[in-house]
């Protein structure tokens, strides 16, 4: 089914899952909390996503001082479908060979009669706010070999020891304990459906390899924020620009320059991740946004007041960096805020509530939180947090790819979002001293 099946993979990342002796089996990234395109796990330290040329070039030309606040760019792989012995479809990554894997940006118009549809469905920023629901299923023009296979495999080889619970009713998973963020599986199913529908025209796909920014966290608590007062790129059609402007006007993007795109936060009292998705974020008022931020910083027992200073320090540093980036615009990009739900004080919380030990600890909390071993030396040290910008499919700056529109000064819509975030966190810190 894949034209590169005979290729040998010369280098595997740590704990990459091999497909036979040839490629790396890609799995959904279980901690994806927002976005549209599916993030895939390549190995413990690396994730990958469908390649968009503008985003790739942007990563390759990042100003040095921005690299602290973005995932490390690790290159490109070729990705294709392969059927396993049970007839399921898997995505497998191989070393990229020039000219073997095409993206729609590189294909002549005459070679891709469905180009307009394909680019919109496959190559969209992974945190794009617009998408059309596509029912899983085989397209009528799919290749015969794929028509004969079963539905895409969605049982995950990689999973978390901690259950996830989505609070939003439209996920359909709110009452079910599952071992991955429900949004990641949703994106994975839709991604496979889109790719299968195009399989007649394309055998290979190009994917970006990026740093897995949550790798260093035992229980990653992730907040995905859509930043800025404008989301559409300079090349957007009038129709798309109007849709994006309407979404901004109807959300905190207009009033705060930032809106919630998704989140997961570990709850010590239940031993679950609490999850929210982008539909929840779109409907929030200013006060609702404040409450969502409070919820993200709350572990089910108490507010993590120890997170205020390290997060604020990161946000202030990022703001200073972006204020120096003249002509840069980060339309439709997102900001990830990450901290570890495995707090060094977790053992104290459990001891403080003996009824929790009796009812929940043995069955819910990971083993690392069930005994005194969770008390790490220097527990008073500042907790590790991270702040990263992601999704640059609509970004631009002076001289980039001969873009006709050149902007003056820094991206003040993005800076406004950072200022709002900093102000809200400072107020929250003062109210909870």
Tab-separated table of C-alpha atoms in Angstrom:
chain	number	residue	atom	x	y	z
A	1	UNK	CA	0.000	0.000	0.000
A	2	UNK	CA	2.922	2.334	0.668
A	3	UNK	CA	5.502	2.956	-2.006
A	4	UNK	CA	8.295	3.310	0.537
A	5	UNK	CA	7.734	0.039	2.377
A	6	UNK	CA	11.137	-1.301	1.367
A	7	UNK	CA	13.045	1.615	2.873
A	8	UNK	CA	15.119	1.023	5.970
A	9	UNK	CA	14.836	3.504	8.830
A	10	UNK	CA	18.308	4.526	9.764
A	11	UNK	CA	17.546	6.140	13.091
A	12	UNK	CA	14.820	5.689	15.652
A	13	UNK	CA	14.015	8.079	18.429
A	14	UNK	CA	13.844	6.874	22.004
A	15	UNK	CA	10.999	4.400	22.497
A	16	UNK	CA	9.733	4.768	18.940
A	17	UNK	CA	7.346	1.992	17.946
A	18	UNK	CA	8.608	0.160	14.884
A	19	UNK	CA	6.399	-1.139	12.130
A	20	UNK	CA	8.184	-4.343	11.229
A	21	UNK	CA	11.819	-3.450	10.473
A	22	UNK	CA	11.037	-0.526	8.258
A	23	UNK	CA	9.243	2.448	9.746
A	24	UNK	CA	8.027	4.112	12.915
A	25	UNK	CA	4.399	3.439	13.791
A	26	UNK	CA	2.702	6.732	14.606
A	27	UNK	CA	0.218	6.931	17.455
A	28	UNK	CA	-2.135	9.758	18.433
A	29	UNK	CA	-0.512	12.133	20.886
A	30	UNK	CA	-2.610	11.471	23.990
A	31	UNK	CA	-2.071	14.914	25.548
A	32	UNK	CA	-3.390	16.964	22.605
A	33	UNK	CA	-5.952	19.301	24.165
A	34	UNK	CA	-6.903	21.488	21.210
A	35	UNK	CA	-6.440	22.149	17.543
A	36	UNK	CA	-7.736	20.557	14.382
A	37	UNK	CA	-4.961	18.497	12.776
A	38	UNK	CA	-3.972	15.390	14.653
A	39	UNK	CA	-0.691	15.517	16.534
A	40	UNK	CA	1.067	12.151	16.359
A	41	UNK	CA	3.587	10.600	18.721
A	42	UNK	CA	6.843	9.702	16.935
A	43	UNK	CA	8.843	8.831	20.067
A	44	UNK	CA	9.024	9.950	23.698
A	45	UNK	CA	10.667	13.255	22.814
A	46	UNK	CA	9.065	13.947	19.437
A	47	UNK	CA	5.630	14.568	17.932
A	48	UNK	CA	4.691	15.170	14.315
A	49	UNK	CA	1.935	16.887	12.369
A	50	UNK	CA	0.939	17.324	8.695
A	51	UNK	CA	3.402	19.635	7.016
A	52	UNK	CA	2.391	23.080	5.817
A	53	UNK	CA	5.225	24.721	3.898
A	54	UNK	CA	4.711	28.163	5.455
A	55	UNK	CA	4.923	26.712	8.956
A	56	UNK	CA	8.017	24.672	8.106
A	57	UNK	CA	9.816	27.698	6.681
A	58	UNK	CA	8.774	29.778	9.668
A	59	UNK	CA	10.324	27.260	12.071
A	60	UNK	CA	13.485	27.271	9.969
A	61	UNK	CA	13.769	31.072	10.136
A	62	UNK	CA	12.816	31.717	13.781
A	63	UNK	CA	14.706	34.538	15.522
A	64	UNK	CA	17.117	32.977	18.053
A	65	UNK	CA	15.461	34.685	21.025
A	66	UNK	CA	12.096	33.121	20.133
A	67	UNK	CA	13.413	29.540	20.202
A	68	UNK	CA	13.089	29.343	23.987
A	69	UNK	CA	9.348	29.815	23.527
A	70	UNK	CA	8.718	27.418	20.624
A	71	UNK	CA	9.077	23.647	20.172
A	72	UNK	CA	12.379	22.576	18.693
A	73	UNK	CA	12.022	21.894	14.964
A	74	UNK	CA	13.473	18.455	14.172
A	75	UNK	CA	12.908	18.062	10.445
A	76	UNK	CA	10.542	16.194	8.138
A	77	UNK	CA	9.428	12.577	7.682
A	78	UNK	CA	7.447	10.807	4.973
A	79	UNK	CA	4.225	9.234	6.251
A	80	UNK	CA	2.052	6.649	4.541
A	81	UNK	CA	-0.743	4.171	5.169
A	82	UNK	CA	0.074	0.552	5.897
A	83	UNK	CA	-2.355	-2.236	6.605
A	84	UNK	CA	-1.503	-4.645	9.411
A	85	UNK	CA	-2.210	-8.372	9.593
A	86	UNK	CA	-5.663	-7.716	11.032
A	87	UNK	CA	-6.627	-5.440	8.152
A	88	UNK	CA	-6.404	-2.200	10.117
A	89	UNK	CA	-4.870	0.977	8.727
A	90	UNK	CA	-1.851	2.461	10.479
A	91	UNK	CA	0.225	5.547	9.773
A	92	UNK	CA	3.939	4.785	9.463
A	93	UNK	CA	6.803	7.294	9.245
A	94	UNK	CA	9.945	6.850	7.125
A	95	UNK	CA	13.027	8.992	6.540
A	96	UNK	CA	12.123	11.802	4.218
A	97	UNK	CA	13.472	11.559	0.672
A	98	UNK	CA	13.274	14.675	-1.489
A	99	UNK	CA	10.527	14.610	-4.134
A	100	UNK	CA	8.967	11.373	-2.888
A	101	UNK	CA	6.403	12.898	-0.561
A	102	UNK	CA	4.467	15.821	-1.984
A	103	UNK	CA	2.350	18.382	-0.268
A	104	UNK	CA	-0.414	20.224	-2.039
A	105	UNK	CA	1.590	23.439	-2.008
A	106	UNK	CA	4.103	21.786	-4.370
A	107	UNK	CA	1.719	20.088	-6.800
A	108	UNK	CA	0.734	21.743	-10.101
A	109	UNK	CA	-2.911	22.786	-10.267
A	110	UNK	CA	-3.625	20.369	-13.147
A	111	UNK	CA	-2.403	17.417	-11.074
A	112	UNK	CA	-4.830	18.050	-8.250
A	113	UNK	CA	-8.390	18.742	-9.363
A	114	UNK	CA	-9.510	18.607	-5.714
A	115	UNK	CA	-6.722	20.875	-4.510
A	116	UNK	CA	-8.931	23.527	-2.961
A	117	UNK	CA	-10.801	21.023	-0.824
A	118	UNK	CA	-7.687	19.035	0.021
A	119	UNK	CA	-5.640	21.951	1.269
A	120	UNK	CA	-8.412	23.166	3.514
A	121	UNK	CA	-9.112	19.763	4.986
A	122	UNK	CA	-5.608	18.376	5.416
A	123	UNK	CA	-3.277	21.328	5.724
A	124	UNK	CA	-4.732	23.571	8.369
A	125	UNK	CA	-3.013	24.918	11.429
A	126	UNK	CA	-3.285	22.421	14.246
A	127	UNK	CA	-5.028	25.019	16.373
A	128	UNK	CA	-7.250	26.376	13.617
A	129	UNK	CA	-10.615	27.358	14.999
A	130	UNK	CA	-12.707	26.544	11.952
A	131	UNK	CA	-13.423	23.083	10.743
A	132	UNK	CA	-16.201	21.181	9.077
A	133	UNK	CA	-17.330	17.895	10.528
A	134	UNK	CA	-16.519	15.058	8.162
A	135	UNK	CA	-18.126	11.735	8.764
A	136	UNK	CA	-15.646	8.878	9.029
A	137	UNK	CA	-15.843	6.592	6.072
A	138	UNK	CA	-14.240	5.777	2.772
A	139	UNK	CA	-14.434	8.239	-0.081
A	140	UNK	CA	-15.898	6.896	-3.326
A	141	UNK	CA	-12.631	7.428	-5.199
A	142	UNK	CA	-10.375	5.712	-2.665
A	143	UNK	CA	-7.990	3.081	-3.920
A	144	UNK	CA	-9.235	-0.476	-4.021
A	145	UNK	CA	-6.667	-1.663	-1.503
A	146	UNK	CA	-7.822	0.855	1.079
A	147	UNK	CA	-11.482	0.163	0.371
A	148	UNK	CA	-10.881	-3.422	1.401
A	149	UNK	CA	-9.399	-2.484	4.769
A	150	UNK	CA	-11.299	-1.988	7.976
A	151	UNK	CA	-11.854	1.334	9.704
A	152	UNK	CA	-8.725	3.184	10.856
A	153	UNK	CA	-7.211	1.690	13.957
A	154	UNK	CA	-7.939	3.928	16.907
A	155	UNK	CA	-7.051	1.686	19.847
A	156	UNK	CA	-3.970	3.363	21.275
A	157	UNK	CA	-0.771	1.488	22.052
A	158	UNK	CA	0.396	4.510	24.029
A	159	UNK	CA	-1.842	5.553	26.887
A	160	UNK	CA	-1.796	7.343	30.195
A	161	UNK	CA	-2.043	5.640	33.568
A	162	UNK	CA	-4.388	8.448	34.578
A	163	UNK	CA	-7.996	8.555	33.299
A	164	UNK	CA	-9.305	11.566	31.380
A	165	UNK	CA	-12.771	13.033	31.804
A	166	UNK	CA	-14.167	15.575	29.335
A	167	UNK	CA	-16.645	17.960	30.927
A	168	UNK	CA	-18.140	19.092	27.628
A	169	UNK	CA	-21.250	17.190	26.623
A	170	UNK	CA	-20.564	17.401	22.904
A	171	UNK	CA	-17.533	15.128	23.270
A	172	UNK	CA	-19.790	12.165	23.985
A	173	UNK	CA	-17.242	10.863	26.509
A	174	UNK	CA	-18.068	12.847	29.614
A	175	UNK	CA	-19.008	9.886	31.797
A	176	UNK	CA	-16.402	7.461	30.484
A	177	UNK	CA	-12.975	6.913	31.988
A	178	UNK	CA	-10.520	6.825	29.101
A	179	UNK	CA	-6.731	6.727	28.923
A	180	UNK	CA	-6.180	9.610	26.475
A	181	UNK	CA	-7.509	13.107	26.011
A	182	UNK	CA	-10.768	12.659	24.041
A	183	UNK	CA	-9.878	15.570	21.774
A	184	UNK	CA	-6.744	13.760	20.570
A	185	UNK	CA	-8.783	10.758	19.435
A	186	UNK	CA	-11.355	12.991	17.759
A	187	UNK	CA	-8.624	14.766	15.772
A	188	UNK	CA	-6.973	11.447	14.902
A	189	UNK	CA	-10.163	9.955	13.468
A	190	UNK	CA	-10.865	13.057	11.399
A	191	UNK	CA	-7.270	13.205	10.168
A	192	UNK	CA	-7.338	9.591	8.988
A	193	UNK	CA	-10.680	10.152	7.297
A	194	UNK	CA	-9.307	13.136	5.371
A	195	UNK	CA	-6.131	11.315	4.393
A	196	UNK	CA	-7.989	8.219	3.262
A	197	UNK	CA	-10.285	10.301	1.068
A	198	UNK	CA	-7.217	11.623	-0.758
A	199	UNK	CA	-5.370	8.318	-0.965
A	200	UNK	CA	-6.018	7.875	-4.685
A	201	UNK	CA	-4.036	11.015	-5.480
A	202	UNK	CA	-1.345	10.752	-2.824
A	203	UNK	CA	0.717	7.856	-1.526
A	204	UNK	CA	3.012	9.777	0.780
A	205	UNK	CA	2.506	12.710	3.099
A	206	UNK	CA	5.068	15.058	4.597
A	207	UNK	CA	4.931	15.559	8.367
A	208	UNK	CA	6.850	18.019	10.538
A	209	UNK	CA	8.859	16.599	13.435
A	210	UNK	CA	8.662	18.781	16.545
A	211	UNK	CA	9.762	18.561	20.159
A	212	UNK	CA	7.268	16.944	22.528
A	213	UNK	CA	7.086	19.844	24.966
A	214	UNK	CA	5.255	17.861	27.688
A	215	UNK	CA	7.795	15.041	27.783
A	216	UNK	CA	9.484	16.259	30.964
A	217	UNK	CA	6.247	16.379	32.960
A	218	UNK	CA	4.952	13.321	34.827
A	219	UNK	CA	1.316	14.477	34.799
A	220	UNK	CA	1.227	17.283	32.220
A	221	UNK	CA	-1.413	19.919	32.862
A	222	UNK	CA	-1.857	21.802	29.591
A	223	UNK	CA	-3.700	25.011	28.713
A	224	UNK	CA	-4.019	25.795	24.977
A	225	UNK	CA	-4.791	29.468	24.332
A	226	UNK	CA	-5.621	31.021	20.965
A	227	UNK	CA	-3.729	34.301	20.995
A	228	UNK	CA	-4.404	37.651	19.368
A	229	UNK	CA	-7.368	39.737	18.290
A	230	UNK	CA	-7.183	38.505	14.690
A	231	UNK	CA	-7.056	34.885	13.503
A	232	UNK	CA	-7.128	34.970	9.687
A	233	UNK	CA	-3.958	35.147	7.624
A	234	UNK	CA	-3.193	37.791	5.025
A	235	UNK	CA	-4.004	35.309	2.256
A	236	UNK	CA	-7.460	34.378	3.608
A	237	UNK	CA	-10.456	34.779	1.329
A	238	UNK	CA	-13.031	37.433	2.230
A	239	UNK	CA	-15.412	34.677	3.266
A	240	UNK	CA	-12.911	33.006	5.574
A	241	UNK	CA	-11.756	36.324	7.010
A	242	UNK	CA	-15.372	37.220	7.802
A	243	UNK	CA	-15.929	33.878	9.560
A	244	UNK	CA	-12.795	34.247	11.646
A	245	UNK	CA	-13.593	37.852	12.563
A	246	UNK	CA	-17.048	36.781	13.706
A	247	UNK	CA	-15.562	34.094	15.965
A	248	UNK	CA	-13.226	36.668	17.473
A	249	UNK	CA	-16.029	39.184	17.996
A	250	UNK	CA	-18.172	36.589	19.763
A	251	UNK	CA	-15.432	35.432	22.146
A	252	UNK	CA	-12.785	36.788	24.486
A	253	UNK	CA	-10.426	37.090	21.486
A	254	UNK	CA	-11.923	40.539	20.907
A	255	UNK	CA	-12.151	41.678	24.528
A	256	UNK	CA	-8.978	40.083	25.928
A	257	UNK	CA	-6.893	39.093	22.900
A	258	UNK	CA	-6.932	35.483	24.101
A	259	UNK	CA	-9.426	32.613	24.339
A	260	UNK	CA	-9.358	29.053	25.658
A	261	UNK	CA	-8.784	26.452	22.955
A	262	UNK	CA	-8.536	23.431	25.252
A	263	UNK	CA	-7.106	22.233	28.535
A	264	UNK	CA	-6.414	19.280	30.768
A	265	UNK	CA	-5.622	19.558	34.471
A	266	UNK	CA	-4.851	16.747	36.891
A	267	UNK	CA	-7.206	16.506	39.873
A	268	UNK	CA	-5.661	15.133	43.049
A	269	UNK	CA	-9.030	14.401	44.652
A	270	UNK	CA	-10.245	12.115	41.851
A	271	UNK	CA	-7.032	10.969	40.207
A	272	UNK	CA	-8.400	12.103	36.807
A	273	UNK	CA	-7.499	14.691	34.217
A	274	UNK	CA	-10.275	17.258	33.888
A	275	UNK	CA	-10.616	18.236	30.209
A	276	UNK	CA	-12.174	21.129	28.314
A	277	UNK	CA	-12.295	21.706	24.556
A	278	UNK	CA	-12.420	24.678	22.180
A	279	UNK	CA	-16.213	24.850	22.053
A	280	UNK	CA	-16.218	25.508	25.784
A	281	UNK	CA	-13.636	28.257	25.282
A	282	UNK	CA	-15.515	30.012	22.496
A	283	UNK	CA	-18.546	30.621	24.702
A	284	UNK	CA	-16.736	32.147	27.673
A	285	UNK	CA	-17.267	35.700	28.871
A	286	UNK	CA	-14.421	37.657	30.445
A	287	UNK	CA	-15.461	36.346	33.849
A	288	UNK	CA	-15.794	32.877	32.399
A	289	UNK	CA	-12.236	33.101	31.084
A	290	UNK	CA	-11.035	34.060	34.563
A	291	UNK	CA	-12.857	31.074	36.028
A	292	UNK	CA	-11.343	28.758	33.414
A	293	UNK	CA	-7.850	29.988	34.281
A	294	UNK	CA	-8.600	29.457	37.970
A	295	UNK	CA	-9.805	25.932	37.214
A	296	UNK	CA	-6.634	25.215	35.262
A	297	UNK	CA	-4.539	26.219	38.286
A	298	UNK	CA	-6.645	24.207	40.756
A	299	UNK	CA	-5.759	20.586	41.498
A	300	UNK	CA	-9.124	19.605	42.962
A	301	UNK	CA	-7.955	20.285	46.503
A	302	UNK	CA	-6.413	23.720	46.411
A	303	UNK	CA	-5.295	26.497	44.093
A	304	UNK	CA	-1.680	26.011	42.997
A	305	UNK	CA	-0.525	29.403	44.208
A	306	UNK	CA	3.081	28.299	43.775
A	307	UNK	CA	2.554	28.459	39.993
A	308	UNK	CA	1.800	32.179	39.797
A	309	UNK	CA	5.359	33.522	39.886
A	310	UNK	CA	7.018	31.045	37.479
A	311	UNK	CA	4.184	31.330	34.938
A	312	UNK	CA	4.106	35.121	35.183
A	313	UNK	CA	7.892	35.282	34.757
A	314	UNK	CA	7.649	33.236	31.547
A	315	UNK	CA	4.777	35.332	30.185
A	316	UNK	CA	6.603	38.599	30.893
A	317	UNK	CA	9.752	37.303	29.199
A	318	UNK	CA	7.772	36.216	26.142
A	319	UNK	CA	6.028	39.585	25.967
A	320	UNK	CA	9.399	41.377	26.016
A	321	UNK	CA	10.699	39.126	23.216
A	322	UNK	CA	7.650	39.632	20.985
A	323	UNK	CA	7.706	43.398	21.493
A	324	UNK	CA	11.102	43.344	19.777
A	325	UNK	CA	9.891	41.378	16.719
A	326	UNK	CA	9.040	44.164	14.274
A	327	UNK	CA	6.781	43.170	11.336
A	328	UNK	CA	6.021	39.714	12.788
A	329	UNK	CA	2.399	38.541	12.877
A	330	UNK	CA	1.339	35.259	14.482
A	331	UNK	CA	-2.199	34.981	13.188
A	332	UNK	CA	-4.111	31.925	14.487
A	333	UNK	CA	-1.183	30.713	16.577
A	334	UNK	CA	-1.642	29.283	20.049
A	335	UNK	CA	0.185	29.466	23.350
A	336	UNK	CA	0.669	26.413	25.552
A	337	UNK	CA	1.081	26.807	29.312
A	338	UNK	CA	2.270	23.598	30.971
A	339	UNK	CA	2.942	22.506	34.533
A	340	UNK	CA	3.246	19.196	36.334
A	341	UNK	CA	0.230	17.806	38.180
A	342	UNK	CA	2.682	15.618	40.103
A	343	UNK	CA	3.255	18.280	42.697
A	344	UNK	CA	6.027	17.581	45.199
A	345	UNK	CA	3.456	18.252	47.927
A	346	UNK	CA	1.064	15.573	46.659
A	347	UNK	CA	1.986	13.215	49.471
A	348	UNK	CA	1.031	15.859	52.022
A	349	UNK	CA	-2.334	16.348	50.330
A	350	UNK	CA	-3.060	12.648	50.526
A	351	UNK	CA	-2.003	12.422	54.174
A	352	UNK	CA	-4.101	15.491	54.965
A	353	UNK	CA	-7.228	13.714	53.760
A	354	UNK	CA	-7.193	10.165	55.154
A	355	UNK	CA	-10.661	9.458	53.747
A	356	UNK	CA	-9.175	10.042	50.299
A	357	UNK	CA	-6.510	7.457	51.046
A	358	UNK	CA	-9.148	4.895	51.939
A	359	UNK	CA	-11.472	5.572	49.041
A	360	UNK	CA	-9.335	6.745	46.171
A	361	UNK	CA	-5.594	6.441	46.440
A	362	UNK	CA	-5.161	2.754	45.735
A	363	UNK	CA	-7.371	2.790	42.656
A	364	UNK	CA	-7.024	6.281	41.254
A	365	UNK	CA	-3.710	7.921	41.962
A	366	UNK	CA	-0.586	6.776	40.139
A	367	UNK	CA	1.768	4.721	42.301
A	368	UNK	CA	4.216	7.597	42.402
A	369	UNK	CA	1.664	9.645	44.371
A	370	UNK	CA	0.547	6.885	46.743
A	371	UNK	CA	3.455	6.910	49.150
A	372	UNK	CA	6.089	9.135	50.659
A	373	UNK	CA	8.306	8.781	47.616
A	374	UNK	CA	6.431	11.682	46.043
A	375	UNK	CA	8.021	14.011	48.546
A	376	UNK	CA	11.047	15.209	46.624
A	377	UNK	CA	14.073	16.950	48.135
A	378	UNK	CA	13.765	20.713	48.131
A	379	UNK	CA	9.983	20.654	47.910
A	380	UNK	CA	9.927	24.394	48.461
A	381	UNK	CA	11.677	24.931	45.124
A	382	UNK	CA	9.749	26.680	42.385
A	383	UNK	CA	7.728	24.229	40.284
A	384	UNK	CA	8.743	23.613	36.681
A	385	UNK	CA	6.485	25.337	34.155
A	386	UNK	CA	6.738	25.904	30.433
A	387	UNK	CA	5.260	28.409	27.992
A	388	UNK	CA	5.467	27.659	24.246
A	389	UNK	CA	4.101	29.253	21.081
A	390	UNK	CA	2.791	26.773	18.493
A	391	UNK	CA	1.058	26.737	15.089
A	392	UNK	CA	2.614	29.125	12.582
A	393	UNK	CA	0.718	28.217	9.401
A	394	UNK	CA	-0.512	31.816	9.027
A	395	UNK	CA	2.490	33.681	10.411
A	396	UNK	CA	4.454	36.259	8.446
A	397	UNK	CA	7.200	38.870	8.711
A	398	UNK	CA	8.959	41.304	6.407
A	399	UNK	CA	10.775	39.431	3.628
A	400	UNK	CA	9.195	36.056	4.453
A	401	UNK	CA	8.292	34.041	1.330
A	402	UNK	CA	7.851	37.262	-0.662
A	403	UNK	CA	4.634	37.996	1.217
A	404	UNK	CA	3.046	41.059	-0.394
A	405	UNK	CA	1.619	42.436	2.857
A	406	UNK	CA	4.205	43.907	5.215
A	407	UNK	CA	3.177	44.912	8.739
A	408	UNK	CA	4.681	47.623	10.910
A	409	UNK	CA	5.843	47.115	14.467
A	410	UNK	CA	5.242	44.079	16.708
A	411	UNK	CA	2.080	41.970	16.768
A	412	UNK	CA	0.100	44.116	19.193
A	413	UNK	CA	-2.930	41.815	19.072
A	414	UNK	CA	-0.790	38.999	20.457
A	415	UNK	CA	0.903	41.329	22.942
A	416	UNK	CA	-2.541	42.505	24.090
A	417	UNK	CA	-3.486	38.873	24.781
A	418	UNK	CA	-0.331	38.387	26.837
A	419	UNK	CA	-1.043	41.589	28.790
A	420	UNK	CA	-4.580	40.387	29.554
A	421	UNK	CA	-3.273	37.030	30.698
A	422	UNK	CA	-0.633	38.637	32.907
A	423	UNK	CA	-3.140	41.080	34.429
A	424	UNK	CA	-5.678	38.352	35.210
A	425	UNK	CA	-3.029	36.140	36.824
A	426	UNK	CA	-1.671	39.043	38.862
A	427	UNK	CA	-5.180	39.845	40.115
A	428	UNK	CA	-5.776	36.195	40.948
A	429	UNK	CA	-2.496	36.064	42.862
A	430	UNK	CA	-3.436	39.156	44.882
A	431	UNK	CA	-6.917	37.790	45.655
A	432	UNK	CA	-5.516	34.476	46.887
A	433	UNK	CA	-2.514	35.521	48.958
